[in-house]
Tab-separated table of C-alpha atoms in Angstrom:
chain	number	residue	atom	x	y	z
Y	989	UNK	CA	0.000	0.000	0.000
Y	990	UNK	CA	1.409	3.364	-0.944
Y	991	UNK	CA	1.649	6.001	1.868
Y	992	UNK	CA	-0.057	9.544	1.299
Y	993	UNK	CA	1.322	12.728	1.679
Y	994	UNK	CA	-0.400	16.148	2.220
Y	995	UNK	CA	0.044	19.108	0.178
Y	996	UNK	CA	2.457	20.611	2.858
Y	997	UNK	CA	4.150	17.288	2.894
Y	998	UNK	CA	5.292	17.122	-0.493
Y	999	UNK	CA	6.407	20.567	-0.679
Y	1000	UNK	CA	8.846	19.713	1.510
Y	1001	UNK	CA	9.776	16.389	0.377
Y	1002	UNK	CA	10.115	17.810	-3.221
Y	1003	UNK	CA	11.781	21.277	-2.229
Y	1004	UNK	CA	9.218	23.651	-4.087
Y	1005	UNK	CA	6.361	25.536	-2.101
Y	1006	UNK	CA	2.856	24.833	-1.982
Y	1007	UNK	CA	1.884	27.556	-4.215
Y	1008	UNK	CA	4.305	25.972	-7.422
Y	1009	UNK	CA	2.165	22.655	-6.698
Y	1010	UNK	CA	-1.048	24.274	-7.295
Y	1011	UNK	CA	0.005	26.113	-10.319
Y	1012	UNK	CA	1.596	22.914	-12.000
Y	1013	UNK	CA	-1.991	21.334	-11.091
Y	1014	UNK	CA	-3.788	24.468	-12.691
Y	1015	UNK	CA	-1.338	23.955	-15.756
Y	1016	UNK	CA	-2.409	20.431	-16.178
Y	1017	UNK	CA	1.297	19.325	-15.518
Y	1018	UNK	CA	-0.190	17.642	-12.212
Y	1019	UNK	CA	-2.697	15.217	-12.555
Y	1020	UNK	CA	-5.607	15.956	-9.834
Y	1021	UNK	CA	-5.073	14.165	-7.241
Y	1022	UNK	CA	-7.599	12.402	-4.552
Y	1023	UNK	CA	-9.118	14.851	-1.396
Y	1024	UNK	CA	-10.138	13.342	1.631
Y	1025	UNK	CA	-13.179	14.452	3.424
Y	1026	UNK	CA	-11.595	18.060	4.535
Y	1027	UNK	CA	-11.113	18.898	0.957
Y	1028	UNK	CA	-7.394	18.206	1.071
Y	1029	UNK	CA	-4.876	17.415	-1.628
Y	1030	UNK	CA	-3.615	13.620	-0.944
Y	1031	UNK	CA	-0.518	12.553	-2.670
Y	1032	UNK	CA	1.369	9.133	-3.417
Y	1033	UNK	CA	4.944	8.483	-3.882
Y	1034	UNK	CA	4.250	8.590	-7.778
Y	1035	UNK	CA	2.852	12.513	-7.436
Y	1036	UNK	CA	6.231	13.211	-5.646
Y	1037	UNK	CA	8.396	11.281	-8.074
Y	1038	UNK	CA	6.315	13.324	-10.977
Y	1039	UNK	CA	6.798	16.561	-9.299
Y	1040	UNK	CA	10.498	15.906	-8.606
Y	1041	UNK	CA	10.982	15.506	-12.407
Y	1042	UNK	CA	9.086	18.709	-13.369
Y	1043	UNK	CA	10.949	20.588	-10.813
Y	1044	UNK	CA	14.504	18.861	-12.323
Y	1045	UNK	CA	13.370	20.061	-15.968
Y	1046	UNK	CA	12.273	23.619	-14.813
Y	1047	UNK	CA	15.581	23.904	-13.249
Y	1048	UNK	CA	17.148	22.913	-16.319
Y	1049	UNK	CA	15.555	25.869	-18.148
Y	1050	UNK	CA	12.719	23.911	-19.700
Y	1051	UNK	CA	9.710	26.218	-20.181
Y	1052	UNK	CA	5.860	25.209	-18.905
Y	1053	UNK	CA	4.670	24.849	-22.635
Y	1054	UNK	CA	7.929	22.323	-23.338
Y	1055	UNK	CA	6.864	20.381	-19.882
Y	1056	UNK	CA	3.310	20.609	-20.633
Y	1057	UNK	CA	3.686	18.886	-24.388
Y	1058	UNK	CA	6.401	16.468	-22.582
Y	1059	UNK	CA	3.485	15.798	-20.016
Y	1060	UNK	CA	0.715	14.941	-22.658
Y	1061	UNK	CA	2.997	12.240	-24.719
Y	1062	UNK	CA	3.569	10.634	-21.804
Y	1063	UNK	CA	-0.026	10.405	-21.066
Y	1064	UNK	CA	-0.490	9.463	-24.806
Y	1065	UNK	CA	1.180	6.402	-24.396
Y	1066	UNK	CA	4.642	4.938	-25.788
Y	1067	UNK	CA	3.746	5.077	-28.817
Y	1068	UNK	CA	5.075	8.963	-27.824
Y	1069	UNK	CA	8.989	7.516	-26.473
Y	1070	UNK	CA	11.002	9.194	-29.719
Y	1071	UNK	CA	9.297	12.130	-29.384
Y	1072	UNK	CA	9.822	12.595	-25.607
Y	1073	UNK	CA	13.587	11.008	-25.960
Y	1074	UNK	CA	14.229	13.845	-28.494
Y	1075	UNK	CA	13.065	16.481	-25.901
Y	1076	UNK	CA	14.984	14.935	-23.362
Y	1077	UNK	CA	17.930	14.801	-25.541
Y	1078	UNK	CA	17.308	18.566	-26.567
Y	1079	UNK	CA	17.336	19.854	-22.998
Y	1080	UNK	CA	20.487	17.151	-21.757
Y	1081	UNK	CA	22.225	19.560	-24.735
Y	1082	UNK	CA	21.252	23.005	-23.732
Y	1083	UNK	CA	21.917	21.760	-20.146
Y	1084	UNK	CA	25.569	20.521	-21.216
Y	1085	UNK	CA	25.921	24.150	-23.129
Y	1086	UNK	CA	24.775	26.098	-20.337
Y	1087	UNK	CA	27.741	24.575	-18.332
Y	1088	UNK	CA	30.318	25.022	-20.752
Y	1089	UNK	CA	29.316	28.356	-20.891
Y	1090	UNK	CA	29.424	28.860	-16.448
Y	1091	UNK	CA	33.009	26.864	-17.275
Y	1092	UNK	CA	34.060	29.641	-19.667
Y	1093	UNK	CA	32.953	32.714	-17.005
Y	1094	UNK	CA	34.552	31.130	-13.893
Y	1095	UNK	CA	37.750	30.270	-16.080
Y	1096	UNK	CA	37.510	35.118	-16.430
Y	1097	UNK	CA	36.419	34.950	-12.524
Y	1098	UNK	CA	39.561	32.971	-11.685
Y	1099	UNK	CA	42.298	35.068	-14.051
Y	1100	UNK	CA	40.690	38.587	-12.464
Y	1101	UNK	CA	41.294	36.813	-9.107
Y	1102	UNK	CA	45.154	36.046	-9.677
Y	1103	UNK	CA	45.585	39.581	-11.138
Y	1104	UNK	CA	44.301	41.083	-7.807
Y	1105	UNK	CA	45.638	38.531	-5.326
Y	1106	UNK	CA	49.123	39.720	-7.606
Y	1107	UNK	CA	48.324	43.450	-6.581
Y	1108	UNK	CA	47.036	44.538	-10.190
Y	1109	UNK	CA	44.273	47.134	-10.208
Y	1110	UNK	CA	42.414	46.091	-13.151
């Protein structure tokens, strides 16, 4: 049996606040999930799994449309896998960009350093 989780609950567990869970919901990225008799949001471990994903491609730089169309292939089925492998493939790449890029600034970070630790003023 799978244990549930309150809305507070899995805001913590995932790292994101309550209000980010009820906008993914409201963007259909979040299924809707079963309320008990108080009217609260009850999550399982797959919810939290789900969310953890969504929060790992939003930090990535993937936009809510990109997630969103990512989200309704894999509803669709698996007949959707080469389409949602290419997006995954297309964000691993902008991902692995975006570092070489942070590489390239802390490589300009580190020379300024050794020019003022050496007593230059520029």
């Amino acid at each position: 049996m799978s244990k549930i989780f309150t809305i507070g609950q899995v805001a913590k567990k995932v790292g994101i606040n309550i209000g980010a869970i009820r906008f993914y919901e409201r963007k259909g990225l979040l299924e809707p999930v079963v309320r008990n008799e108080q009217n609260n949001r009850l999550y399982t471990d797959d919810e939290i799994g789900w969310l953890i994903f969504l929060k790992c491609l939003r930090e990535t730089g993937m936009s809510i449309e990109e997630i969103k169309k990512y989200h309704d292939m894999v509803k669709a089925g698996t007949s959707t896998l080469p389409e949602r492998t290419k997006l995954i493939e297309e964000q691993k790449q902008a991902l692995l960009d975006e570092i070489e890029q942070k590489k390239a600034q802390l490589v300009h970070l580190e020379h300024k350093l050794e020019r003022y630790y050496r007593g230059e003023n520029y």
